[in-house]
Amino acid sequence: MRFRILGPLEITSSAAAEPVRPRAAKIRAVLATLLVRANEIVSVDSLIDELWGEHPPRTATTTLQVYVSQLRKLLHTADPEYGRDALVTRPPGYALHLDPAQLDLTVFEELHHNGQKALQRGDHAAAADLQRRALQLWRAPLASDTPHGALLARTAVRLAEVRAAALEQRMRAELRLGHHQRLIGELHSAVAEMPMREEFHMLLMTALYRAGRQAEALRIFAQLRQTLVAELAIEPGQPLQLLHQRILSGDTELLHPAPLPRAAEESAPQDTGPATPPEPHLGQVPLPGRTPDRLPPRDPVFVGRSDELDRLGALLRDIPAGGCAAVTGAAGVGKTALAVAAGHELGDLFPDGRVFLELVGPRPADPAELLTRLLRRLGVDTPLPADAAGLRRVLDRLTADRRILLILDGAESPDLIRALLPATAGSTALVTCRRVPAGVTDRVLELDVLPQDEARRLFTAAAGRLIPQHGGETPVREIAALCEGLPLALRAAAARLASRPNWGPEMLAARLRGEQRRLAELSAAAPGFHDRLRSCYEETEPVLRRAFRLLGLVPVGPFDTRTAAAVLGEDVAKTGELLNALVAAQLLRRVAGGPEHGTHHRMHPLWRLLALECLASESPAAEARAATARLAQEFTGQLRDADGRAEKCGIHPLELFSRRQDGLVDVVRRCHAAGLWAQTVELADAMTGFLEARAAWDTWETCHALALEAARHQEDLGAEARLLRSLGDLAWQRRQLTEAGEFYERALLTADAAAAATERGRALVGLADLQLDAGGLEEAAALLSPALDAVADDPRGRYEAHRVLGLLALENVGAHAAEAHFADCLGLATTLRDPRLESYARRWLDRVHGQGHRPAGWSEVRPGVWRLAPCAN
């Protein structure tokens, strides 16, 4: 089964006599989207966005499922053995698995890439053949019979550029082979089709000049110049103007193509293979007089990084011969942009030229190939030796006594880096890589994410439109925070905003807010975003990939080795080794001075989302469930041991909890979703005191409602009574007195059924509190007597009973009668080691003694909770 997408969409196979074509346009769009992202997971949200744009129907998800089902049937028709299994469901979407050779798009790009390499090494015959074969696959623009959404539209534009490049490179190679006469007609067509592309005009002018048609060549230049001046108010580029001058002056060198390799001259149909061209003698390789500056343009939205540029300049000064400096950092942190900016700013240090060479590509490169590409970039356009040693000697000759900067982008292999390093004084290499290979250099600048002010500036610049400050600044701040300063993410977010002109930053911030959609939103307008993030992960060994996936369960923020060990199910020593390896792989950051003293680690929030995505699609569900259980147990232990931990690191326990609150809620939710009922109850229980102290009412309700449901699944009546009473306390705090009474009543009944005396007593205290609040003093007193007996073995229950008894005594008898109860509260609070409860008891003892300040007409009924006394109404 093969897919053709470079033109109308078709599926061909030996099982079908005719090509199979989806009839419905929407199904063609689904198939085309899956094909351009073949062997990748395409999220449901991305497919919905591709099909319906900004206004999907209410039933979009269900309709998409129908389309996928119909597409599976179509694939089965085309290939009964393989077709249905090719399209698989993988959260959060679908993936179409196929061999690259099955898709004309991937074959086209591979042929084009190989043609580029052949052209770089001077094998013009092979270059022309490869590009010709690539262009034969092009029937029409991408999926020309299919409506395009954002992804297909961007891909179509990119492929149109690739097709133009393939055409230009094929014609350039044929021109070097001396085929100028037969190219003229084709070049006229290319110029008519792409009237603004100067490369085709240059090739046509050269072909005409070599064919003895100098006047026509000059006319082509004049027509292009007239068009550019009239439509764009610009002159032709410098290379085209230089060619024009050479034709005007009758330059005879233009009449002859470059010398061909022997293989291209002597190959014949009966040959068994191309002959190997003899290696030119080193003295025969002419060297350019001056190395041209071959840097990419400075990134137009590059912002900030002034300190990093200063530090990089210092690293590049006075490097010994053969040395280099390196910029390291995680994928997407902006290493290449910084290196290019430094190259532009440091021209005075390298007067003999600055050259940029990209080492990464779809396939591994070898030293000979990279040296050939580097020498071409350095201006050598004559035949070169075929072996790495000969090429290295040419490089040494070229860089001798010259101050040249070589920017080697994406270097990870120490052998490749060393093969390209200049060995002569003055010339320097600047390497960008995720981590520096051992023994290459100790001059390293490790790049981190942008600070928030620079992140906002980058997003605004990349968005390409004016964002109003009034009402726009806060959403921009939120977007920068959600991307957490990662330049790759900020650019993707800006592209998303630019692709939706009717959106404001408020809309984009709202769509990025949900963790489930964030990666899909950022990938929607920047298809390479997800791949760049994932590349760090895929390059590590399996044991590190497993650790990375599981650590995604740890909430956002710094975490210690003990927490990581719990998630991974390893001992502390082994966990430390794994964490160090993940730091080296740029998948974790080491941070000092987290919530507690000592070294902590932190995963960038976007990598954490990637880790969770990989966990869902690659790890067994049982493994993720077990890790979640261990994490919940670890956090439960930390909360119960909070006083000791806080005392050890000098941080108040409540501050420790506040920093982790959102993450703890996330773990409670995960436990509940995984059916970990005991862990859900235990963690929510351990959070209760902190939630009450912080008046975190919404979090309190969320966690305890989940825990109540978990307790019912466990059929644990004691836990159910405790959680019902806790929710009653929450309703009382919110002054939802009717709901509070209902919760307390249900807690009382459940406690009786469970024979849970302590919870019976706490529920009675709650009901007494409500009676006291309503002025029912006798009813409150009647409830408190059995309550005090029931909580005899529970210090916190006795504290609450004496608190209400003290308030009741103030109402019934007077301050002297309340003193004993508040003194009991003070003793119990000291036993509980709870400063908040202790302070409350001391305040009341001061007041019954006539000391301290008390707002007139107000009564502090619970710690930090004030009520207007009835007489003050």
XYZ file of N, CA and C in Angstrom, residues 443-649:
621
model
N 35.446 25.670 27.767
C 34.898 27.026 27.630
C 33.429 26.896 27.237
N 32.570 26.839 28.242
C 31.174 26.488 28.020
C 30.262 27.556 28.610
N 29.295 27.963 27.819
C 28.216 28.831 28.301
C 26.936 28.002 28.307
N 26.392 27.753 29.483
C 25.149 26.985 29.590
C 23.986 27.965 29.572
N 23.126 27.801 28.594
C 22.027 28.741 28.365
C 20.773 28.253 29.065
N 20.124 29.163 29.764
C 18.877 28.839 30.468
C 17.721 29.537 29.760
N 16.517 29.319 30.252
C 15.348 29.989 29.680
C 15.447 31.491 29.930
N 14.634 32.241 29.224
C 14.645 33.700 29.349
C 13.972 34.144 30.641
N 14.470 35.218 31.258
C 13.709 35.813 32.357
C 12.378 36.359 31.838
N 11.433 36.554 32.734
C 10.074 36.845 32.305
C 9.953 38.139 31.494
N 10.716 39.179 31.808
C 10.588 40.411 31.032
C 11.073 40.209 29.593
N 12.180 39.473 29.419
C 12.664 39.198 28.066
C 11.744 38.213 27.353
N 11.150 37.291 28.097
C 10.202 36.351 27.490
C 8.999 37.097 26.912
N 8.502 38.086 27.637
C 7.359 38.868 27.140
C 7.754 39.646 25.892
N 8.968 40.200 25.884
C 9.420 40.953 24.717
C 9.567 40.038 23.502
N 10.102 38.843 23.701
C 10.243 37.910 22.590
C 8.881 37.522 22.037
N 7.935 37.200 22.898
C 6.606 36.816 22.425
C 5.968 37.948 21.630
N 6.046 39.170 22.149
C 5.431 40.304 21.475
C 6.076 40.543 20.110
N 7.421 40.437 20.060
C 8.117 40.643 18.779
C 7.778 39.535 17.787
N 7.715 38.296 18.261
C 7.447 37.172 17.368
C 6.002 37.153 16.881
N 5.088 37.721 17.671
C 3.677 37.725 17.276
C 3.455 38.569 16.035
N 4.359 39.539 15.792
C 4.298 40.296 14.549
C 3.182 41.301 14.474
N 2.607 41.651 15.620
C 1.575 42.692 15.602
C 1.589 43.420 16.939
N 1.062 44.615 16.924
C 1.028 45.428 18.125
C 0.009 44.862 19.093
N 0.443 44.602 20.321
C -0.455 44.101 21.358
C -0.734 45.255 22.305
N -1.971 45.707 22.409
C -2.280 46.841 23.277
C -1.858 46.570 24.708
N -1.261 47.567 25.326
C -0.833 47.399 26.711
C -2.023 47.334 27.664
N -3.033 48.112 27.381
C -4.216 48.092 28.247
C -4.988 46.814 28.008
N -5.019 45.958 28.994
C -5.723 44.701 28.864
C -4.908 43.620 28.193
N -3.787 43.975 27.526
C -2.988 42.975 26.841
C -1.780 42.535 27.642
N -1.308 43.383 28.542
C -0.086 43.075 29.275
C -0.266 41.876 30.202
N -1.386 41.814 30.898
C -1.594 40.698 31.818
C -1.668 39.364 31.087
N -2.434 39.222 29.991
C -2.403 37.960 29.248
C -1.018 37.625 28.694
N -0.264 38.629 28.247
C 1.084 38.364 27.741
C 1.968 37.829 28.863
N 1.814 38.410 30.044
C 2.555 37.895 31.195
C 2.202 36.432 31.453
N 0.906 36.129 31.372
C 0.473 34.755 31.626
C 1.013 33.806 30.563
N 0.990 34.229 29.297
C 1.514 33.382 28.223
C 3.001 33.123 28.448
N 3.754 34.169 28.789
C 5.187 33.999 29.053
C 5.414 33.050 30.222
N 4.544 33.151 31.245
C 4.682 32.266 32.402
C 4.330 30.826 32.033
N 3.281 30.635 31.223
C 2.888 29.285 30.829
C 3.956 28.628 29.962
N 4.657 29.430 29.165
C 5.777 28.912 28.369
C 7.064 28.862 29.191
N 7.026 29.454 30.363
C 8.138 29.516 31.311
C 9.454 29.907 30.648
N 9.389 30.935 29.802
C 10.603 31.529 29.263
C 11.320 30.718 28.216
N 10.754 29.614 27.733
C 11.427 28.806 26.713
C 11.208 29.459 25.350
N 12.266 29.937 24.693
C 12.083 30.644 23.416
C 11.316 29.836 22.371
N 11.585 28.544 22.276
C 10.869 27.715 21.299
C 9.367 27.758 21.558
N 8.970 27.662 22.819
C 7.546 27.690 23.152
C 6.959 29.075 22.925
N 7.702 30.113 23.249
C 7.212 31.475 23.048
C 6.990 31.763 21.565
N 7.897 31.278 20.723
C 7.734 31.474 19.273
C 6.539 30.678 18.762
N 6.363 29.465 19.287
C 5.211 28.664 18.874
C 3.908 29.335 19.302
N 3.892 29.902 20.512
C 2.695 30.609 20.979
C 2.424 31.836 20.112
N 3.489 32.548 19.758
C 3.318 33.715 18.890
C 2.808 33.305 17.514
N 3.305 32.183 16.998
C 2.828 31.692 15.696
C 1.354 31.317 15.783
N 0.967 30.745 16.923
C -0.450 30.388 17.107
C -1.312 31.641 17.083
N -0.856 32.698 17.745
C -1.616 33.948 17.761
C -1.640 34.569 16.366
N -0.492 34.529 15.670
C -0.425 35.118 14.336
C -1.315 34.370 13.349
N -1.505 33.059 13.579
C -2.332 32.276 12.657
C -3.821 32.514 12.863
N -4.177 33.214 13.919
C -5.577 33.514 14.225
C -5.728 35.021 14.422
N -5.817 35.781 13.333
C -5.826 37.250 13.448
C -6.947 37.782 14.325
N -8.035 37.033 14.464
C -9.150 37.533 15.275
C -8.994 37.193 16.747
N -7.935 36.474 17.110
C -7.682 36.204 18.519
C -6.906 37.366 19.134
N -7.147 37.592 20.400
C -6.281 38.454 21.191
C -5.456 37.585 22.120
N -4.491 38.180 22.829
C -3.690 37.377 23.767
C -4.532 36.732 24.856
N -5.704 37.345 25.174
C -6.565 36.741 26.197
C -7.037 35.360 25.758
N -7.436 35.238 24.493
C -7.903 33.951 23.968
C -6.775 32.924 23.985
N -5.593 33.337 23.545
C -4.472 32.405 23.520
C -4.121 31.951 24.933
N -4.088 32.883 25.884
C -3.777 32.523 27.272
C -4.790 31.524 27.803
N -6.062 31.727 27.474
C -7.106 30.815 27.948
C -6.903 29.418 27.363
N -6.491 29.337 26.099
C -6.318 28.028 25.465
C -5.058 27.324 25.959
N -4.059 28.086 26.367
C -2.828 27.478 26.884
C -2.950 27.087 28.356
N -3.954 27.617 29.014
C -4.071 27.432 30.467
C -4.259 25.966 30.838
N -5.055 25.255 30.077
C -5.309 23.859 30.396
C -4.133 22.978 30.014
N -3.621 22.217 30.973
C -2.453 21.375 30.709
C -2.722 20.361 29.611
N -3.948 19.869 29.519
C -4.261 18.827 28.544
C -4.118 19.318 27.108
N -4.280 20.625 26.881
C -4.275 21.164 25.519
C -2.998 21.913 25.170
N -2.142 22.172 26.152
C -1.066 23.143 25.913
C -0.107 22.697 24.812
N 0.366 21.464 24.858
C 1.300 21.011 23.825
C 0.647 21.011 22.454
N -0.619 20.603 22.400
C -1.322 20.592 21.112
C -1.492 22.001 20.570
N -1.795 22.953 21.426
C -1.955 24.340 20.987
C -0.639 24.891 20.451
N 0.450 24.622 21.148
C 1.743 25.137 20.712
C 2.211 24.457 19.430
N 1.808 23.201 19.237
C 2.210 22.480 18.021
C 1.347 22.845 16.820
N 0.153 23.409 17.075
C -0.805 23.642 15.992
C -0.253 24.573 14.929
N 0.465 25.600 15.333
C 1.012 26.557 14.363
C 2.515 26.391 14.181
N 3.111 25.445 14.886
C 4.550 25.196 14.772
C 4.759 23.690 14.800
N 4.566 23.010 13.654
C 4.582 21.553 13.646
C 5.871 20.934 14.184
N 6.982 21.624 14.074
C 8.233 21.057 14.569
C 8.420 21.201 16.063
N 7.526 21.912 16.717
C 7.686 22.186 18.151
C 7.739 20.884 18.953
N 6.766 20.033 18.731
C 6.673 18.791 19.506
C 7.897 17.919 19.264
N 8.359 17.849 18.011
C 9.522 17.023 17.686
C 10.777 17.541 18.373
N 10.930 18.858 18.424
C 12.116 19.436 19.074
C 12.128 19.093 20.557
N 10.971 19.192 21.210
C 10.913 18.824 22.620
C 11.260 17.348 22.802
N 10.666 16.530 21.960
C 10.796 15.087 22.127
C 12.196 14.584 21.778
N 12.945 15.342 20.993
C 14.247 14.868 20.531
C 15.182 14.578 21.699
N 15.183 15.418 22.739
C 16.041 15.169 23.908
C 15.688 13.831 24.540
N 14.392 13.576 24.634
C 13.901 12.347 25.265
C 14.300 11.123 24.451
N 14.125 11.192 23.145
C 14.357 10.020 22.309
C 15.828 9.660 22.185
N 16.719 10.609 22.463
C 18.141 10.338 22.326
C 18.741 9.667 23.556
N 17.957 9.493 24.616
C 18.480 8.875 25.837
C 18.206 7.372 25.820
N 18.907 6.656 26.700
C 18.720 5.218 26.772
C 17.410 4.888 27.490
N 16.911 3.666 27.327
C 15.587 3.313 27.868
C 15.425 3.557 29.353
N 16.469 3.285 30.162
C 16.301 3.459 31.612
C 16.061 4.926 31.963
N 16.684 5.837 31.223
C 16.455 7.264 31.474
C 15.103 7.708 30.943
N 14.671 7.132 29.826
C 13.344 7.481 29.320
C 12.266 7.055 30.309
N 12.435 5.891 30.910
C 11.468 5.450 31.933
C 11.462 6.414 33.114
N 12.652 6.796 33.597
C 12.724 7.714 34.737
C 12.081 9.055 34.390
N 12.342 9.551 33.181
C 11.763 10.827 32.755
C 10.240 10.746 32.744
N 9.706 9.673 32.195
C 8.247 9.532 32.135
C 7.634 9.532 33.533
N 8.218 8.769 34.437
C 7.646 8.666 35.786
C 7.791 9.977 36.561
N 8.882 10.689 36.347
C 9.069 11.960 37.064
C 8.080 13.024 36.591
N 7.437 12.804 35.459
C 6.370 13.705 35.049
C 5.217 13.721 36.046
N 5.096 12.676 36.870
C 4.039 12.633 37.891
C 4.301 13.603 39.035
N 5.564 13.994 39.225
C 5.888 14.930 40.301
C 5.327 16.303 39.932
N 4.615 16.962 40.843
C 4.033 18.273 40.514
C 5.094 19.287 40.097
N 4.648 20.315 39.383
C 5.542 21.386 38.930
C 6.263 21.993 40.130
N 7.550 22.256 39.968
C 8.325 22.881 41.036
C 9.494 22.011 41.441
N 10.384 22.527 42.294
C 11.549 21.752 42.719
C 11.134 20.532 43.544
N 11.896 19.457 43.403
C 11.646 18.267 44.218
C 12.987 17.698 44.662
N 12.973 17.010 45.801
C 14.212 16.460 46.343
C 14.409 15.017 45.885
N 15.564 14.476 46.208
C 15.903 13.124 45.778
C 14.979 12.104 46.419
N 14.566 12.383 47.655
C 13.673 11.448 48.347
C 12.346 11.311 47.608
N 11.796 12.423 47.139
C 10.544 12.381 46.376
C 10.747 11.634 45.064
N 11.856 11.922 44.368
C 12.131 11.232 43.106
C 12.289 9.731 43.331
N 12.966 9.352 44.411
C 13.161 7.928 44.696
C 11.826 7.227 44.907
N 10.886 7.923 45.569
C 9.569 7.325 45.787
C 8.861 7.074 44.458
N 8.909 8.044 43.559
C 8.236 7.882 42.268
C 8.879 6.768 41.449
N 10.203 6.731 41.445
C 10.917 5.768 40.608
C 10.947 4.370 41.219
N 10.678 4.286 42.514
C 10.756 2.981 43.162
C 12.184 2.494 43.291
N 13.142 3.437 43.420
C 14.558 3.099 43.540
C 15.085 3.604 44.879
N 16.293 3.129 45.257
C 16.904 3.679 46.459
C 17.497 5.052 46.150
N 17.885 5.763 47.202
C 18.338 7.145 47.027
C 19.609 7.211 46.185
N 20.526 6.265 46.378
C 21.782 6.301 45.628
C 21.534 6.113 44.128
N 20.735 5.111 43.770
C 20.430 4.879 42.360
C 19.667 6.054 41.767
N 18.756 6.624 42.558
C 17.985 7.768 42.079
C 18.904 8.947 41.788
N 19.891 9.162 42.648
C 20.837 10.251 42.416
C 21.570 10.097 41.096
N 21.950 8.858 40.757
C 22.621 8.614 39.481
C 21.692 8.922 38.305
N 20.436 8.500 38.421
C 19.482 8.761 37.344
C 19.230 10.251 37.178
N 19.107 10.964 38.287
C 18.870 12.410 38.208
C 20.049 13.116 37.550
N 21.263 12.719 37.906
C 22.451 13.332 37.289
C 22.475 13.078 35.786
N 22.112 11.873 35.386
C 22.097 11.549 33.956
C 21.023 12.349 33.225
N 19.877 12.553 33.840
C 18.807 13.346 33.217
C 19.203 14.812 33.118
N 19.962 15.303 34.089
C 20.486 16.677 34.009
C 21.445 16.792 32.830
N 22.331 15.788 32.693
C 23.287 15.809 31.577
C 22.573 15.750 30.231
N 21.441 15.067 30.187
C 20.665 14.963 28.945
C 19.765 16.161 28.715
N 19.833 17.170 29.584
C 19.041 18.398 29.476
C 17.542 18.142 29.617
N 17.182 17.106 30.361
C 15.776 16.831 30.625
C 15.364 17.276 32.026
N 16.335 17.597 32.848
C 16.097 18.142 34.191
C 17.051 19.289 34.420
N 16.681 20.153 35.351
C 17.584 21.215 35.800
C 17.892 20.989 37.265
N 19.119 21.240 37.650
C 19.505 21.176 39.049
C 19.337 22.566 39.641
N 18.619 22.686 40.738
C 18.383 23.991 41.359
C 18.796 23.919 42.813
N 19.340 25.003 43.304
C 19.756 25.078 44.703
C 18.744 25.889 45.487
N 18.593 25.529 46.756
C 17.724 26.318 47.627
C 16.282 26.234 47.231
N 15.757 25.039 47.097
C 14.329 24.863 46.830
C 13.533 25.136 48.072
N 12.381 24.471 48.244
C 11.572 24.692 49.423
C 12.314 24.343 50.693
N 13.344 23.511 50.591
C 14.185 23.191 51.726
C 15.625 23.339 51.283
N 16.528 23.444 52.269
C 17.935 23.588 51.932
C 18.424 22.347 51.203
N 19.468 22.516 50.399
C 20.032 21.384 49.679
C 19.715 21.466 48.200
N 20.276 20.536 47.459
C 20.103 20.504 46.005
C 18.782 19.848 45.651
N 18.068 20.492 44.780
C 16.813 19.949 44.281
C 16.882 19.894 42.757
N 15.910 19.253 42.171
C 15.804 19.178 40.719
C 14.446 19.693 40.295
N 14.386 20.070 39.037
C 13.146 20.633 38.529
C 13.019 20.294 37.054
N 11.815 19.916 36.644
C 11.540 19.633 35.239
C 10.751 20.808 34.666
N 11.202 21.316 33.521
C 10.467 22.410 32.891
C 9.024 21.956 32.662
N 8.038 22.819 32.946
C 6.633 22.401 32.831
C 6.265 21.793 31.483
N 6.862 22.283 30.384
C 6.518 21.715 29.079
C 7.112 20.325 28.902
N 8.304 20.098 29.425
C 8.855 18.750 29.378
C 8.055 17.822 30.298
N 7.538 18.374 31.386
C 6.695 17.550 32.259
C 5.442 17.098 31.515
N 4.840 17.992 30.748
C 3.668 17.602 29.965
C 4.047 16.547 28.937
N 5.228 16.681 28.333
C 5.703 15.663 27.398
C 5.906 14.337 28.123
N 6.468 14.399 29.333
C 6.692 13.173 30.106
C 5.375 12.468 30.393
N 4.351 13.237 30.768
C 3.045 12.634 31.049
C 2.422 12.057 29.783
N 2.620 12.727 28.664
C 2.110 12.216 27.385
C 2.785 10.890 27.047
N 4.101 10.835 27.225
C 4.841 9.604 26.949
C 4.462 8.516 27.954
N 4.220 8.911 29.192
C 3.806 7.931 30.207
C 2.496 7.269 29.799
N 1.555 8.065 29.308
C 0.254 7.522 28.921
C 0.352 6.609 27.708
N 1.272 6.905 26.785
C 1.321 6.150 25.529
C 2.354 5.025 25.524
N 3.350 5.082 26.433
C 4.451 4.128 26.347
C 4.605 3.232 27.573
N 4.149 3.656 28.729
C 4.343 2.871 29.947
C 3.103 2.047 30.262
N 3.277 0.865 30.830
C 2.109 0.095 31.267
C 1.311 0.877 32.306
N -0.003 0.773 32.251
C -0.856 1.504 33.186
C -0.531 1.118 34.625
N -0.181 -0.152 34.846
C 0.122 -0.598 36.214
C 1.363 0.104 36.763
N 2.343 0.372 35.899
C 3.561 1.050 36.351
C 3.255 2.482 36.781
N 2.470 3.195 35.982
C 2.097 4.565 36.329
C 1.263 4.582 37.606
N 0.371 3.621 37.758
C -0.487 3.559 38.949
C 0.355 3.325 40.196
N 1.313 2.404 40.114
C 2.158 2.121 41.273
C 3.008 3.331 41.648
N 3.530 4.038 40.638
C 4.334 5.232 40.914
C 3.489 6.324 41.555
N 2.253 6.480 41.102
C 1.347 7.463 41.709
C 1.083 7.126 43.167
N 0.884 5.845 43.448
C 0.652 5.425 44.836
C 1.863 5.744 45.709
N 3.059 5.458 45.203
C 4.267 5.740 45.995
C 4.423 7.235 46.236
N 4.133 8.047 45.220
C 4.243 9.499 45.369
C 3.256 10.004 46.417
N 2.019 9.524 46.368
C 1.021 9.954 47.348
C 1.449 9.573 48.760
N 1.980 8.373 48.925
C 2.432 7.947 50.253
C 3.590 8.802 50.743
N 4.487 9.170 49.820
C 5.607 10.028 50.199
C 5.120 11.404 50.645
N 4.207 12.012 49.885
C 3.693 13.325 50.258
C 2.879 13.266 51.553
N 2.145 12.171 51.746
C 1.400 12.028 52.996
C 2.359 12.013 54.176
N 3.460 11.261 54.037
C 4.454 11.222 55.101
C 5.107 12.572 55.325
N 5.384 13.299 54.246
C 6.009 14.618 54.398
C 5.076 15.595 55.115
N 3.783 15.546 54.794
C 2.832 16.444 55.450
C 2.705 16.110 56.929
N 2.671 14.836 57.258
C 2.548 14.443 58.668
C 3.819 14.735 59.442
N 4.937 14.804 58.702
C 6.219 15.094 59.334
C 6.633 16.542 59.091
N 5.651 17.394 58.750
C 5.971 18.763 58.312
C 6.664 19.564 59.387
N 6.284 19.405 60.642
C 6.912 20.191 61.706
C 8.407 19.913 61.772
N 8.756 18.628 61.726
C 10.169 18.285 61.802
C 10.946 18.758 60.602
N 10.367 18.611 59.435
C 11.043 19.042 58.206
C 11.201 20.560 58.187
N 10.140 21.258 58.612
C 10.202 22.718 58.608
C 11.229 23.222 59.609
N 11.259 22.582 60.797
C 12.217 23.002 61.822
C 13.636 22.787 61.324
N 13.839 21.703 60.568
C 15.160 21.360 60.062
C 15.658 22.369 59.048
N 14.754 22.891 58.200
C 15.196 23.804 57.142
C 14.835 25.261 57.424
